[in-house]
Amino acid sequence: MLTLFHAPWSRSSRLVWLLEEIGQPYEIVYCDILRMDGTGGRDPRNPHPDGKVPALLHDDVLVTESAAIALYLGDLFPRAGLGAPVGSPERGAWLTWLTWTVGELEPAFWARISGATDSDAQARARFDAVLARLTEALARGPWLMGQRFTAVDVMVGSALAWAREFLPADAMLDAYLDRVLDRPANALATAKDGPPPALAQVA
């Protein structure tokens, strides 16, 4: 049994999306987390050692961190076609994109959102390099792995969605974002995500 410990409108939302893409049965346990604005708190139901999300429980196996869960699920359900099997020619690129998303793209996007790219030349260079690599891959597109949609597109597409308003105008990025967000699995995941934190607190 797959159980996702999930906080609405958080980084675990992309794992709801990925599970919908896979199409196998799973359960969501909605959890509270400590939010950046100081609201919320650690949920005793959540098995994540840091009290964060996402956390995936597969029978008795616990997997945390988005990239690790995406890798785990891609390998667990190869027929879904969202991963790259060990030994395949695509494996290296797929693993690289997964870890690049959390190690380079997300920090660069956050530097842009926080304003660090305005005052820190190194942060600006990192941000520019991330955009260049992303647009270069999409020029060969339509997906980051070429002609095949994978878990990488869930990871990158979700990050791009929350950061888009802070990024430069780019028709290629907009077209890619439209493609990923238009997927039926994303609509199903959005319906299951839950209300924004402020509304959840009122309820």
Tab-separated table of N, CA and C in Angstrom, residues 6 37 55 63 68 111 122 143 158 164 189:
chain	number	residue	atom	x	y	z
A	6	HIS	N	0.894	14.304	3.277
A	6	HIS	CA	0.827	15.478	2.415
A	6	HIS	C	0.230	16.670	3.137
A	37	ASP	N	5.456	31.212	7.280
A	37	ASP	CA	4.950	32.384	7.989
A	37	ASP	C	4.801	32.137	9.490
A	55	ALA	N	6.332	12.690	2.578
A	55	ALA	CA	6.825	11.413	3.106
A	55	ALA	C	5.950	10.331	2.492
A	63	VAL	N	10.079	6.595	2.575
A	63	VAL	CA	10.921	7.381	1.679
A	63	VAL	C	10.537	8.847	1.855
A	68	ALA	N	13.877	11.791	-4.101
A	68	ALA	CA	14.003	10.390	-3.723
A	68	ALA	C	12.692	9.646	-3.958
A	111	ALA	N	16.238	32.276	-5.035
A	111	ALA	CA	17.098	33.459	-5.013
A	111	ALA	C	16.453	34.597	-5.797
A	122	GLN	N	26.806	36.170	-7.863
A	122	GLN	CA	26.868	34.716	-7.984
A	122	GLN	C	25.468	34.117	-8.077
A	143	TRP	N	9.341	17.784	-24.099
A	143	TRP	CA	9.528	17.519	-22.681
A	143	TRP	C	11.013	17.562	-22.357
A	158	SER	N	6.091	21.727	-11.645
A	158	SER	CA	5.509	22.250	-10.408
A	158	SER	C	6.327	23.421	-9.872
A	164	ARG	N	6.674	31.165	-11.685
A	164	ARG	CA	6.560	31.781	-13.013
A	164	ARG	C	6.446	33.295	-12.980
A	189	ALA	N	-4.978	15.752	-9.356
A	189	ALA	CA	-4.165	16.056	-8.178
A	189	ALA	C	-4.581	17.367	-7.535
